[in-house]
Amino acid sequence: MARVKSSEGCETAELITAYLDAELRPGELDVIVEHLSECRVCIQEFHRLKEMRAALRTLPYLEIPERLLPDTHPGEQLSAYLDGQLDTAEHDFVISHIDFCTDCRLELHELDSARTAIRSLPGLEPPEFMTIQRERVQKERWSRRRVIAAAVGIAGVAAVGFSLLSPPRPVADLDINPLFDQHQARLSVEYGSNVVPVVAPVELP
Amino acid sequence: MTRIRRLMALGAASLALMLFVAPAAHAADLEDYLADAADASYAGEQATWCNFEGQTKFAVVSVEQADSTMMIESGGSSQVLGDGKVAGIGSTSNGVALADWSSVSLADRYVTASTKSEVRLGRNVTVVTVDEAGEVRARFWFDSETGTALGSEVYDGEGGLFRLSWMLDFDANPRQIYTLPGAPAYDLVVTADTSVLPASVAGYTRVDTYRGPNDSVHAFYSDGLFSFSVFSLDGEGVSGPFVDGEEMNVGSGSYRWILTASELWVQWSGSGKTYVLVGDLPPDHLESALAELPAASGSSLLSRIWSGIFG
């Protein structure tokens, strides 16, 4: 609590309120007691302050309305109010506030006027360099996507084409006579193979 | 009461024995007949006929077999084969000799359905009918005296005749015994490994794998009755006599085939390889085998793209 002068001319008058607030520093109590034994003005002031404090303590506790507190103006909520972006509690607060707050009502009016004026402005085309820049960015995006898609497509087509067009390693010219001889040699030790003699491949086309 | 139960149990056991043991015994009979035929000595003219996809081939060959060595003369060329070797008679090129081979038992799917006696070519024969899945798969006429297979019929999966062979004349006493040339007139074929050709396909077991001609891999498959070889070569494309071969599709794969009077040759390519199959397996077995062997490049755009990208 701020220290209050109890009486003009007394050096220690300020200590009286500190004493009543129990905020004395070490050594200051002796100064107060000694001073009060000599200074009638301060004694009276001491009693007056003491009574006043006692009277204040008996007053009922009152909630301070928000609108009376500093920094409780709607502020940016006014803009949100105009945009219809407030929830119910915020909306009620702004409405009740502008009922009595002339400043906020004036600010709200100015905000509304400014918005109306902006809306009435003719449409402006973006500067050419911005348009070119935007188109270039869009083109770059599209071209990048196209390049990726084309790469994937080309890879797929290449894989398919490679598989279809690349001929596998061809088998050497096939002479089946050596195969026939080896088959015959194995048949010669197989039971039942002699039931029907195997015809030589000379008969083949 | 106890005696009746024992009799019932004995009857049930006998019935079970008839149902489950008898077919296996029949299959073993067929193996015996085929083994006897392989050891038989005979000579004669033999007609062979083969039918596939509406195309038929017919040939008459001279055959002579003795001491497990067989001479085949067909189309002006003669070959002697036996004991894992084959050599051309009068040929200037070396023969082929396998370094090693394995054997496989007759597949369980074959059941000797019936045997009966007949007279063919003035000789007593035993007719053996072989069923597969309740349908006739083959029929053989074995000479009762020599064990020679005088005739045979093989049926496709729909009951149609796929292959036929019959001796036109038969001599149980060969006029001339052909012998295999001695070493070093052979190119030795050694065994190899393969990670491409499966260990079994369509009921056929990969019995042996060899290094083949032109850096190929040769896998030999058998089910004890029919057999085929698959050669895997590097590179893709249609080559050799398959350029003039017939086309067929199995699944989405494209194949070329050539029919002889005794066997089918099939060629296809896929994943950087070319495969050649040659064998006497019936058409339905062939289709199943092709479906399980390395896939052929499809004729469809999607499969071409897929194989082109991912190999």
Short mmCIF file of C-alpha atoms in Angstrom, two decimals:
data_model
loop_
_atom_site.label_atom_id
_atom_site.label_comp_id
_atom_site.label_asym_id
_atom_site.label_seq_id
_atom_site.Cartn_x
_atom_site.Cartn_y
_atom_site.Cartn_z
CA MET A 1 0.00 0.00 0.00
CA ALA A 2 1.30 3.47 -0.84
CA ARG A 3 2.43 5.52 2.04
CA VAL A 4 0.20 8.59 2.84
CA LYS A 5 1.25 11.65 4.59
CA SER A 6 -0.69 11.90 7.84
CA SER A 7 0.10 15.48 8.56
CA GLU A 8 2.12 18.21 6.93
CA GLY A 9 5.40 19.18 8.59
CA CYS A 10 6.05 15.91 10.44
CA GLU A 11 8.95 13.90 9.19
CA THR A 12 7.56 10.70 10.56
CA ALA A 13 3.94 11.23 9.52
CA GLU A 14 4.29 8.77 6.67
CA LEU A 15 5.35 6.09 9.10
CA ILE A 16 1.92 6.19 10.72
CA THR A 17 0.20 4.57 7.78
CA ALA A 18 3.04 2.10 7.52
CA TYR A 19 2.52 1.26 11.15
CA LEU A 20 -1.21 0.77 10.55
CA ASP A 21 -0.38 -1.39 7.54
CA ALA A 22 2.20 -3.37 9.55
CA GLU A 23 4.80 -2.47 7.03
CA LEU A 24 7.37 -0.87 9.31
CA ARG A 25 11.00 -1.72 8.80
CA PRO A 26 13.23 -2.58 11.78
CA GLY A 27 13.86 0.45 14.04
CA GLU A 28 10.96 2.47 12.65
CA LEU A 29 8.58 1.37 15.41
CA ASP A 30 10.65 3.13 18.08
CA VAL A 31 10.63 6.29 16.01
CA ILE A 32 6.83 6.14 15.71
CA VAL A 33 6.28 5.49 19.40
CA GLU A 34 8.56 8.32 20.42
CA HIS A 35 6.98 10.70 17.90
CA LEU A 36 3.43 9.88 18.89
CA SER A 37 4.24 10.62 22.53
CA GLU A 38 5.13 14.18 21.55
CA CYS A 39 3.04 15.17 18.43
CA ARG A 40 -0.65 15.74 19.07
CA VAL A 41 -1.41 16.35 15.45
CA CYS A 42 -0.05 12.96 14.53
CA ILE A 43 -1.87 11.35 17.45
CA GLN A 44 -5.14 12.74 16.10
CA GLU A 45 -4.22 11.74 12.59
CA PHE A 46 -3.31 8.28 13.86
CA HIS A 47 -6.73 7.90 15.48
CA ARG A 48 -8.54 9.32 12.46
CA LEU A 49 -6.85 6.93 10.11
CA LYS A 50 -7.41 4.06 12.45
CA GLU A 51 -11.15 4.80 12.69
CA MET A 52 -11.44 5.31 8.98
CA ARG A 53 -9.81 1.96 8.30
CA ALA A 54 -12.09 0.28 10.77
CA ALA A 55 -15.09 1.88 9.08
CA LEU A 56 -13.89 0.74 5.65
CA ARG A 57 -13.60 -2.82 6.87
CA THR A 58 -17.28 -2.80 7.78
CA LEU A 59 -18.40 -1.82 4.23
CA PRO A 60 -19.91 -4.64 2.14
CA TYR A 61 -17.71 -6.11 -0.57
CA LEU A 62 -18.81 -4.97 -4.03
CA GLU A 63 -17.96 -6.52 -7.35
CA ILE A 64 -16.51 -3.95 -9.64
CA PRO A 65 -18.33 -3.89 -12.97
CA GLU A 66 -16.06 -4.97 -15.80
CA ARG A 67 -16.80 -1.84 -17.70
CA LEU A 68 -15.30 0.21 -14.84
CA LEU A 69 -12.07 -1.75 -14.89
CA PRO A 70 -9.22 -0.42 -16.99
CA ASP A 71 -8.44 -2.20 -20.31
CA THR A 72 -11.83 -3.87 -20.57
CA HIS A 73 -12.95 -2.08 -23.69
CA PRO A 74 -13.92 -4.51 -26.37
CA GLY A 75 -11.05 -3.34 -28.60
CA GLU A 76 -10.60 -5.85 -31.39
CA GLN A 77 -13.89 -7.42 -30.45
CA LEU A 78 -15.61 -4.46 -32.09
CA SER A 79 -14.30 -5.55 -35.46
CA ALA A 80 -15.29 -9.11 -34.75
CA TYR A 81 -18.71 -7.82 -33.70
CA LEU A 82 -19.14 -6.20 -37.11
CA ASP A 83 -18.01 -9.43 -38.77
CA GLY A 84 -20.51 -11.44 -36.72
CA GLN A 85 -17.73 -13.58 -35.33
CA LEU A 86 -18.46 -13.22 -31.59
CA ASP A 87 -19.90 -15.94 -29.45
CA THR A 88 -22.94 -15.21 -27.29
CA ALA A 89 -21.06 -14.07 -24.16
CA GLU A 90 -18.73 -11.82 -26.10
CA HIS A 91 -21.62 -10.43 -28.10
CA ASP A 92 -23.57 -9.54 -24.91
CA PHE A 93 -20.49 -7.91 -23.41
CA VAL A 94 -19.91 -5.72 -26.45
CA ILE A 95 -23.58 -4.71 -26.62
CA SER A 96 -23.74 -3.77 -22.95
CA HIS A 97 -20.40 -1.98 -23.21
CA ILE A 98 -21.25 0.26 -26.13
CA ASP A 99 -24.47 1.25 -24.33
CA PHE A 100 -22.53 3.37 -21.92
CA CYS A 101 -19.04 3.69 -23.51
CA THR A 102 -19.07 6.62 -25.86
CA ASP A 103 -15.54 5.97 -27.04
CA CYS A 104 -16.24 2.43 -28.09
CA ARG A 105 -19.52 3.42 -29.71
CA LEU A 106 -17.66 6.04 -31.71
CA GLU A 107 -14.92 3.56 -32.64
CA LEU A 108 -17.52 1.04 -33.73
CA HIS A 109 -19.17 3.64 -35.91
CA GLU A 110 -15.85 4.56 -37.52
CA LEU A 111 -15.04 0.92 -38.15
CA ASP A 112 -18.40 0.38 -39.81
CA SER A 113 -18.00 3.47 -41.96
CA ALA A 114 -14.54 2.43 -43.04
CA ARG A 115 -15.72 -1.00 -44.04
CA THR A 116 -18.60 0.43 -45.99
CA ALA A 117 -16.21 2.77 -47.79
CA ILE A 118 -13.83 -0.10 -48.64
CA ARG A 119 -16.65 -2.19 -50.01
CA SER A 120 -17.76 0.67 -52.24
CA LEU A 121 -14.28 0.93 -53.85
CA PRO A 122 -14.04 -0.27 -57.45
CA GLY A 123 -12.40 -3.68 -57.99
CA LEU A 124 -8.71 -3.46 -58.70
CA GLU A 125 -6.83 -5.80 -60.96
CA PRO A 126 -3.53 -6.97 -59.51
CA PRO A 127 -0.48 -5.40 -61.08
CA GLU A 128 0.73 -7.09 -64.21
CA PHE A 129 3.96 -8.26 -62.65
CA MET A 130 1.94 -10.01 -59.94
CA THR A 131 -0.27 -11.68 -62.53
CA ILE A 132 2.75 -12.85 -64.47
CA GLN A 133 4.37 -14.06 -61.31
CA ARG A 134 1.26 -15.99 -60.31
CA GLU A 135 0.86 -17.49 -63.74
CA ARG A 136 4.49 -18.44 -63.76
CA VAL A 137 4.17 -20.13 -60.38
CA GLN A 138 1.07 -21.97 -61.57
CA LYS A 139 2.82 -22.97 -64.76
CA GLU A 140 5.81 -24.17 -62.82
CA ARG A 141 3.58 -26.22 -60.59
CA TRP A 142 1.74 -27.67 -63.57
CA SER A 143 4.91 -28.32 -65.48
CA ARG A 144 6.46 -29.97 -62.45
CA ARG A 145 3.43 -32.21 -62.10
CA ARG A 146 3.46 -32.92 -65.79
CA VAL A 147 7.14 -33.78 -65.70
CA ILE A 148 6.57 -36.19 -62.83
CA ALA A 149 3.54 -37.74 -64.51
CA ALA A 150 5.38 -37.93 -67.80
CA ALA A 151 8.38 -39.53 -66.15
CA VAL A 152 6.21 -42.13 -64.49
CA GLY A 153 4.38 -42.74 -67.75
CA ILE A 154 7.55 -42.97 -69.77
CA ALA A 155 9.06 -45.36 -67.24
CA GLY A 156 5.96 -47.56 -67.42
CA VAL A 157 5.83 -47.48 -71.19
CA ALA A 158 9.55 -48.16 -71.35
CA ALA A 159 9.21 -51.14 -69.03
CA VAL A 160 6.32 -52.53 -71.04
CA GLY A 161 7.98 -51.71 -74.32
CA PHE A 162 11.28 -53.15 -73.20
CA SER A 163 9.59 -56.34 -72.12
CA LEU A 164 7.68 -56.57 -75.36
CA LEU A 165 10.24 -55.39 -77.82
CA SER A 166 13.52 -56.53 -76.39
CA PRO A 167 14.01 -60.01 -77.74
CA PRO A 168 15.23 -62.60 -75.24
CA ARG A 169 18.54 -64.23 -75.94
CA PRO A 170 17.81 -66.63 -78.78
CA VAL A 171 18.43 -70.31 -78.39
CA ALA A 172 21.19 -71.71 -80.53
CA ASP A 173 20.19 -73.52 -83.68
CA LEU A 174 18.68 -76.69 -82.34
CA ASP A 175 19.93 -80.01 -83.64
CA ILE A 176 17.77 -82.64 -82.04
CA ASN A 177 19.83 -85.62 -83.20
CA PRO A 178 22.25 -85.43 -80.24
CA LEU A 179 19.24 -85.08 -77.92
CA PHE A 180 17.67 -88.13 -79.53
CA ASP A 181 20.87 -90.16 -79.11
CA GLN A 182 21.12 -89.32 -75.43
CA HIS A 183 17.43 -90.06 -74.92
CA GLN A 184 17.90 -93.39 -76.71
CA ALA A 185 20.90 -94.27 -74.58
CA ARG A 186 18.85 -93.74 -71.44
CA LEU A 187 15.91 -95.68 -72.87
CA SER A 188 18.16 -98.65 -73.51
CA VAL A 189 18.20 -99.39 -69.78
CA GLU A 190 14.51 -98.70 -69.20
CA TYR A 191 12.13 -101.64 -68.99
CA GLY A 192 9.31 -101.47 -71.47
CA SER A 193 11.09 -99.07 -73.80
CA ASN A 194 11.78 -101.84 -76.28
CA VAL A 195 8.11 -102.67 -76.63
CA VAL A 196 7.84 -99.95 -79.22
CA PRO A 197 11.14 -99.23 -80.97
CA VAL A 198 11.78 -95.53 -81.08
CA VAL A 199 11.77 -94.06 -84.53
CA ALA A 200 14.86 -92.02 -85.39
CA PRO A 201 14.44 -88.26 -85.84
CA VAL A 202 15.38 -88.61 -89.47
CA GLU A 203 11.65 -89.08 -89.86
CA LEU A 204 11.02 -85.62 -88.46
CA PRO A 205 10.15 -82.80 -90.80
CA MET B 1 -20.18 -119.05 -30.98
CA THR B 2 -16.42 -118.52 -30.72
CA ARG B 3 -15.85 -120.63 -33.82
CA ILE B 4 -18.34 -118.53 -35.80
CA ARG B 5 -16.55 -115.34 -34.76
CA ARG B 6 -13.21 -116.79 -35.79
CA LEU B 7 -14.62 -117.75 -39.18
CA MET B 8 -16.05 -114.25 -39.63
CA ALA B 9 -12.73 -112.66 -38.73
CA LEU B 10 -10.91 -114.97 -41.11
CA GLY B 11 -13.36 -114.08 -43.88
CA ALA B 12 -12.92 -110.34 -43.29
CA ALA B 13 -9.13 -110.69 -43.31
CA SER B 14 -9.25 -112.66 -46.56
CA LEU B 15 -11.49 -110.03 -48.16
CA ALA B 16 -9.13 -107.25 -47.07
CA LEU B 17 -6.20 -109.22 -48.49
CA MET B 18 -8.01 -109.61 -51.82
CA LEU B 19 -8.88 -105.92 -51.99
CA PHE B 20 -5.55 -104.39 -51.02
CA VAL B 21 -2.85 -106.93 -51.80
CA ALA B 22 -4.08 -108.38 -55.07
CA PRO B 23 -3.73 -105.18 -57.20
CA ALA B 24 -0.13 -104.72 -56.03
CA ALA B 25 0.57 -108.26 -57.07
CA HIS B 26 -0.89 -107.54 -60.50
CA ALA B 27 1.35 -104.51 -60.91
CA ALA B 28 4.32 -106.67 -60.02
CA ASP B 29 3.18 -109.12 -62.73
CA LEU B 30 3.35 -106.37 -65.32
CA GLU B 31 6.86 -105.45 -64.22
CA ASP B 32 7.84 -109.10 -64.66
CA TYR B 33 6.38 -109.18 -68.16
CA LEU B 34 8.23 -105.99 -69.12
CA ALA B 35 11.51 -107.30 -67.65
CA ASP B 36 11.15 -110.55 -69.63
CA ALA B 37 10.45 -108.54 -72.80
CA ALA B 38 13.64 -106.53 -72.23
CA ASP B 39 15.69 -109.73 -72.03
CA ALA B 40 13.97 -111.48 -74.96
CA SER B 41 15.78 -112.46 -78.14
CA TYR B 42 13.89 -111.94 -81.39
CA ALA B 43 13.96 -110.28 -84.79
CA GLY B 44 11.30 -109.01 -87.17
CA GLU B 45 9.49 -106.17 -88.85
CA GLN B 46 7.47 -104.00 -86.54
CA ALA B 47 4.81 -101.48 -87.47
CA THR B 48 4.25 -98.47 -85.23
CA TRP B 49 1.47 -95.94 -85.42
CA CYS B 50 0.90 -92.85 -83.31
CA ASN B 51 -1.96 -90.37 -83.14
CA PHE B 52 -2.00 -86.92 -81.54
CA GLU B 53 -4.28 -83.95 -82.03
CA GLY B 54 -5.72 -85.45 -85.20
CA GLN B 55 -2.31 -86.09 -86.72
CA THR B 56 -1.07 -89.64 -87.27
CA LYS B 57 2.35 -91.06 -88.06
CA PHE B 58 3.15 -94.57 -89.24
CA ALA B 59 6.44 -96.39 -89.70
CA VAL B 60 7.74 -99.87 -90.23
CA VAL B 61 11.06 -100.62 -88.59
CA SER B 62 13.33 -103.63 -88.55
CA VAL B 63 14.23 -104.73 -85.06
CA GLU B 64 16.51 -107.34 -83.67
CA GLN B 65 17.21 -107.92 -80.00
CA ALA B 66 19.58 -110.26 -78.26
CA ASP B 67 21.64 -110.11 -75.09
CA SER B 68 19.76 -106.94 -74.07
CA THR B 69 21.10 -105.18 -77.15
CA MET B 70 18.66 -103.90 -79.75
CA MET B 71 19.19 -102.92 -83.36
CA ILE B 72 16.66 -100.59 -84.93
CA GLU B 73 16.67 -99.82 -88.63
CA SER B 74 14.38 -97.08 -89.76
CA GLY B 75 14.38 -94.67 -92.67
CA GLY B 76 17.74 -95.85 -93.97
CA SER B 77 19.61 -95.43 -90.68
CA SER B 78 20.40 -98.08 -88.12
CA GLN B 79 21.19 -97.80 -84.45
CA VAL B 80 22.38 -100.25 -81.87
CA LEU B 81 21.46 -99.56 -78.29
CA GLY B 82 21.76 -101.23 -74.92
CA ASP B 83 23.52 -101.01 -71.60
CA GLY B 84 23.20 -97.22 -71.55
CA LYS B 85 24.83 -96.82 -74.96
CA VAL B 86 23.69 -95.94 -78.43
CA ALA B 87 25.69 -95.93 -81.64
CA GLY B 88 24.88 -95.55 -85.29
CA ILE B 89 25.76 -98.44 -87.56
CA GLY B 90 28.12 -97.18 -90.19
CA SER B 91 28.13 -93.71 -88.64
CA THR B 92 31.34 -91.75 -88.48
CA SER B 93 30.32 -89.90 -85.35
CA ASN B 94 30.83 -91.20 -81.86
CA GLY B 95 28.14 -92.97 -79.97
CA VAL B 96 26.78 -91.89 -76.59
CA ALA B 97 27.40 -93.77 -73.36
CA LEU B 98 25.86 -92.93 -70.02
CA ALA B 99 28.16 -92.98 -67.04
CA ASP B 100 25.42 -94.02 -64.65
CA TRP B 101 21.69 -94.50 -64.30
CA SER B 102 19.03 -95.42 -61.78
CA SER B 103 15.81 -97.38 -61.91
CA VAL B 104 12.26 -96.73 -60.79
CA SER B 105 9.46 -99.11 -59.89
CA LEU B 106 6.16 -99.28 -61.72
CA ALA B 107 3.85 -96.53 -60.46
CA ASP B 108 1.02 -97.57 -58.17
CA ARG B 109 -1.53 -95.97 -60.46
CA TYR B 110 -1.22 -98.85 -62.92
CA VAL B 111 -3.22 -101.96 -62.20
CA THR B 112 -3.17 -105.14 -64.23
CA ALA B 113 -6.87 -105.45 -64.85
CA SER B 114 -6.84 -108.78 -66.65
CA THR B 115 -4.68 -111.37 -68.35
CA LYS B 116 -5.85 -113.84 -70.94
CA SER B 117 -4.37 -116.19 -73.54
CA GLU B 118 -4.65 -115.77 -77.30
CA VAL B 119 -2.93 -116.92 -80.44
CA ARG B 120 -1.27 -114.22 -82.57
CA LEU B 121 1.15 -114.68 -85.47
CA GLY B 122 0.74 -118.41 -84.87
CA ARG B 123 2.15 -118.08 -81.37
CA ASN B 124 0.66 -118.37 -77.93
CA VAL B 125 0.48 -114.95 -76.29
CA THR B 126 -0.66 -113.53 -72.98
CA VAL B 127 -2.78 -110.42 -73.26
CA VAL B 128 -2.24 -108.07 -70.32
CA THR B 129 -4.63 -105.17 -69.88
CA VAL B 130 -3.42 -102.32 -67.72
CA ASP B 131 -5.87 -99.92 -66.13
CA GLU B 132 -5.28 -96.48 -64.69
CA ALA B 133 -7.98 -94.94 -62.51
CA GLY B 134 -10.50 -97.52 -63.72
CA GLU B 135 -9.87 -96.85 -67.42
CA VAL B 136 -7.85 -98.92 -69.84
CA ARG B 137 -4.46 -97.33 -70.26
CA ALA B 138 -2.56 -100.00 -72.20
CA ARG B 139 -2.75 -103.52 -73.54
CA PHE B 140 0.21 -105.80 -74.30
CA TRP B 141 0.53 -109.09 -76.18
CA PHE B 142 3.51 -110.98 -74.73
CA ASP B 143 4.88 -114.02 -76.56
CA SER B 144 4.56 -116.90 -74.12
CA GLU B 145 7.79 -118.56 -75.28
CA THR B 146 10.27 -115.66 -75.58
CA GLY B 147 8.54 -112.92 -73.55
CA THR B 148 8.67 -110.61 -76.55
CA ALA B 149 6.00 -107.94 -76.73
CA LEU B 150 4.45 -108.79 -80.09
CA GLY B 151 1.95 -105.98 -79.88
CA SER B 152 0.90 -103.06 -77.76
CA GLU B 153 -1.80 -100.42 -77.54
CA VAL B 154 -1.71 -97.25 -75.48
CA TYR B 155 -4.82 -95.19 -74.87
CA ASP B 156 -5.21 -91.53 -74.14
CA GLY B 157 -7.22 -90.23 -71.21
CA GLU B 158 -10.48 -90.37 -73.16
CA GLY B 159 -10.28 -93.99 -74.28
CA GLY B 160 -8.93 -93.13 -77.72
CA LEU B 161 -6.01 -95.04 -79.19
CA PHE B 162 -2.81 -93.03 -78.86
CA ARG B 163 -0.21 -95.52 -80.03
CA LEU B 164 -0.15 -98.95 -81.60
CA SER B 165 2.66 -101.37 -82.40
CA TRP B 166 2.59 -104.80 -83.90
CA MET B 167 5.16 -107.24 -85.15
CA LEU B 168 4.42 -107.88 -88.82
CA ASP B 169 6.66 -110.90 -88.80
CA PHE B 170 8.42 -112.50 -85.91
CA ASP B 171 11.49 -114.67 -85.64
CA ALA B 172 12.41 -116.06 -82.26
CA ASN B 173 15.89 -116.87 -83.61
CA PRO B 174 17.66 -113.68 -84.74
CA ARG B 175 19.62 -114.07 -87.96
CA GLN B 176 22.44 -111.71 -87.00
CA ILE B 177 23.49 -110.61 -83.57
CA TYR B 178 24.47 -106.95 -83.55
CA THR B 179 26.98 -105.88 -81.00
CA LEU B 180 27.80 -102.46 -79.65
CA PRO B 181 31.08 -100.97 -80.80
CA GLY B 182 33.85 -101.00 -78.23
CA ALA B 183 35.46 -98.01 -76.56
CA PRO B 184 36.57 -95.30 -77.28
CA ALA B 185 33.86 -94.69 -79.87
CA TYR B 186 31.54 -93.10 -77.30
CA ASP B 187 31.03 -89.66 -75.83
CA LEU B 188 30.62 -90.19 -72.13
CA VAL B 189 27.58 -88.53 -70.59
CA VAL B 190 28.03 -87.67 -66.94
CA THR B 191 25.40 -86.97 -64.35
CA ALA B 192 24.48 -83.41 -63.37
CA ASP B 193 22.28 -81.46 -61.00
CA THR B 194 19.33 -79.32 -61.90
CA SER B 195 17.43 -76.74 -59.95
CA VAL B 196 15.12 -75.94 -62.83
CA LEU B 197 13.55 -79.29 -63.63
CA PRO B 198 11.38 -80.65 -60.81
CA ALA B 199 12.02 -83.94 -59.05
CA SER B 200 8.63 -85.27 -60.07
CA VAL B 201 5.90 -84.22 -62.45
CA ALA B 202 2.46 -85.68 -63.01
CA GLY B 203 3.34 -88.94 -61.32
CA TYR B 204 6.66 -89.27 -63.12
CA THR B 205 9.90 -89.36 -61.17
CA ARG B 206 13.04 -87.63 -62.32
CA VAL B 207 15.17 -90.76 -62.31
CA ASP B 208 18.42 -89.35 -63.69
CA THR B 209 19.91 -86.00 -64.64
CA TYR B 210 22.79 -85.65 -67.06
CA ARG B 211 24.81 -83.02 -68.79
CA GLY B 212 23.28 -82.77 -72.23
CA PRO B 213 24.47 -81.70 -75.66
CA ASN B 214 25.14 -77.98 -76.29
CA ASP B 215 25.51 -77.21 -72.56
CA SER B 216 21.99 -78.43 -71.91
CA VAL B 217 20.72 -80.30 -68.88
CA HIS B 218 18.99 -83.60 -69.54
CA ALA B 219 16.46 -84.94 -67.05
CA PHE B 220 14.96 -88.37 -67.56
CA TYR B 221 11.51 -89.01 -66.09
CA SER B 222 9.75 -92.36 -65.78
CA ASP B 223 6.80 -93.95 -64.04
CA GLY B 224 7.94 -97.47 -64.84
CA LEU B 225 5.66 -97.77 -67.86
CA PHE B 226 6.09 -94.55 -69.85
CA SER B 227 9.06 -92.23 -69.86
CA PHE B 228 10.33 -88.97 -71.29
CA SER B 229 13.43 -86.82 -71.43
CA VAL B 230 13.49 -83.06 -70.91
CA PHE B 231 16.43 -81.04 -72.19
CA SER B 232 16.93 -77.54 -70.82
CA LEU B 233 18.94 -75.18 -73.04
CA ASP B 234 19.94 -71.54 -72.67
CA GLY B 235 18.12 -68.95 -74.75
CA GLU B 236 14.62 -68.65 -76.06
CA GLY B 237 12.93 -69.14 -79.37
CA VAL B 238 11.71 -71.71 -81.81
CA SER B 239 14.54 -73.53 -83.47
CA GLY B 240 15.45 -76.56 -85.51
CA PRO B 241 12.64 -78.79 -86.75
CA PHE B 242 10.16 -77.12 -84.37
CA VAL B 243 9.96 -74.16 -86.72
CA ASP B 244 7.71 -76.37 -88.81
CA GLY B 245 6.06 -77.95 -85.79
CA GLU B 246 2.44 -77.66 -84.75
CA GLU B 247 1.37 -75.16 -82.12
CA MET B 248 -0.66 -75.91 -79.01
CA ASN B 249 -1.46 -74.19 -75.75
CA VAL B 250 -1.41 -75.69 -72.31
CA GLY B 251 -2.81 -73.22 -69.80
CA SER B 252 -1.48 -69.85 -70.93
CA GLY B 253 1.71 -71.36 -72.33
CA SER B 254 2.50 -71.80 -75.99
CA TYR B 255 4.17 -75.00 -77.23
CA ARG B 256 5.38 -76.51 -80.50
CA TRP B 257 5.13 -80.22 -81.09
CA ILE B 258 6.24 -82.83 -83.59
CA LEU B 259 4.85 -86.33 -83.81
CA THR B 260 6.81 -89.40 -84.88
CA ALA B 261 5.48 -92.90 -85.24
CA SER B 262 6.66 -93.73 -81.74
CA GLU B 263 7.02 -90.53 -79.69
CA LEU B 264 6.08 -86.94 -79.19
CA TRP B 265 8.55 -84.08 -79.30
CA VAL B 266 7.52 -80.85 -77.61
CA GLN B 267 9.45 -77.60 -77.47
CA TRP B 268 8.77 -74.42 -75.51
CA SER B 269 10.59 -71.41 -74.11
CA GLY B 270 10.27 -69.41 -70.94
CA SER B 271 12.38 -67.40 -68.49
CA GLY B 272 15.41 -67.39 -70.75
CA LYS B 273 15.36 -71.15 -71.32
CA THR B 274 14.25 -73.46 -74.08
CA TYR B 275 12.98 -76.90 -73.23
CA VAL B 276 12.66 -79.96 -75.43
CA LEU B 277 10.63 -82.92 -74.27
CA VAL B 278 10.67 -86.27 -76.04
CA GLY B 279 8.85 -89.33 -74.82
CA ASP B 280 6.16 -91.94 -75.23
CA LEU B 281 3.82 -90.68 -72.51
CA PRO B 282 0.14 -90.49 -73.50
CA PRO B 283 -1.43 -87.08 -74.26
CA ASP B 284 -3.24 -86.60 -70.95
CA HIS B 285 -0.05 -87.37 -69.06
CA LEU B 286 1.81 -84.98 -71.35
CA GLU B 287 -0.60 -82.17 -70.60
CA SER B 288 -0.26 -82.73 -66.85
CA ALA B 289 3.52 -82.92 -67.12
CA LEU B 290 3.76 -79.71 -69.14
CA ALA B 291 1.63 -77.96 -66.55
CA GLU B 292 4.13 -78.89 -63.84
CA LEU B 293 7.34 -78.39 -65.79
CA PRO B 294 8.84 -74.87 -66.13
CA ALA B 295 6.22 -72.67 -67.70
CA ALA B 296 6.19 -71.65 -71.31
CA SER B 297 5.99 -68.00 -72.25
CA GLY B 298 2.36 -67.25 -72.81
CA SER B 299 0.91 -65.78 -75.92
CA SER B 300 -1.08 -63.33 -73.82
CA LEU B 301 0.16 -59.77 -73.51
CA LEU B 302 0.03 -59.85 -69.73
CA SER B 303 2.19 -62.94 -69.41
CA ARG B 304 4.68 -61.55 -71.91
CA ILE B 305 4.93 -58.33 -69.92
CA TRP B 306 5.24 -60.26 -66.68
CA SER B 307 7.96 -62.54 -67.99
CA GLY B 308 9.66 -59.58 -69.66
CA ILE B 309 9.88 -57.61 -66.46
CA PHE B 310 10.37 -60.29 -63.86
CA GLY B 311 11.90 -62.99 -65.95
#
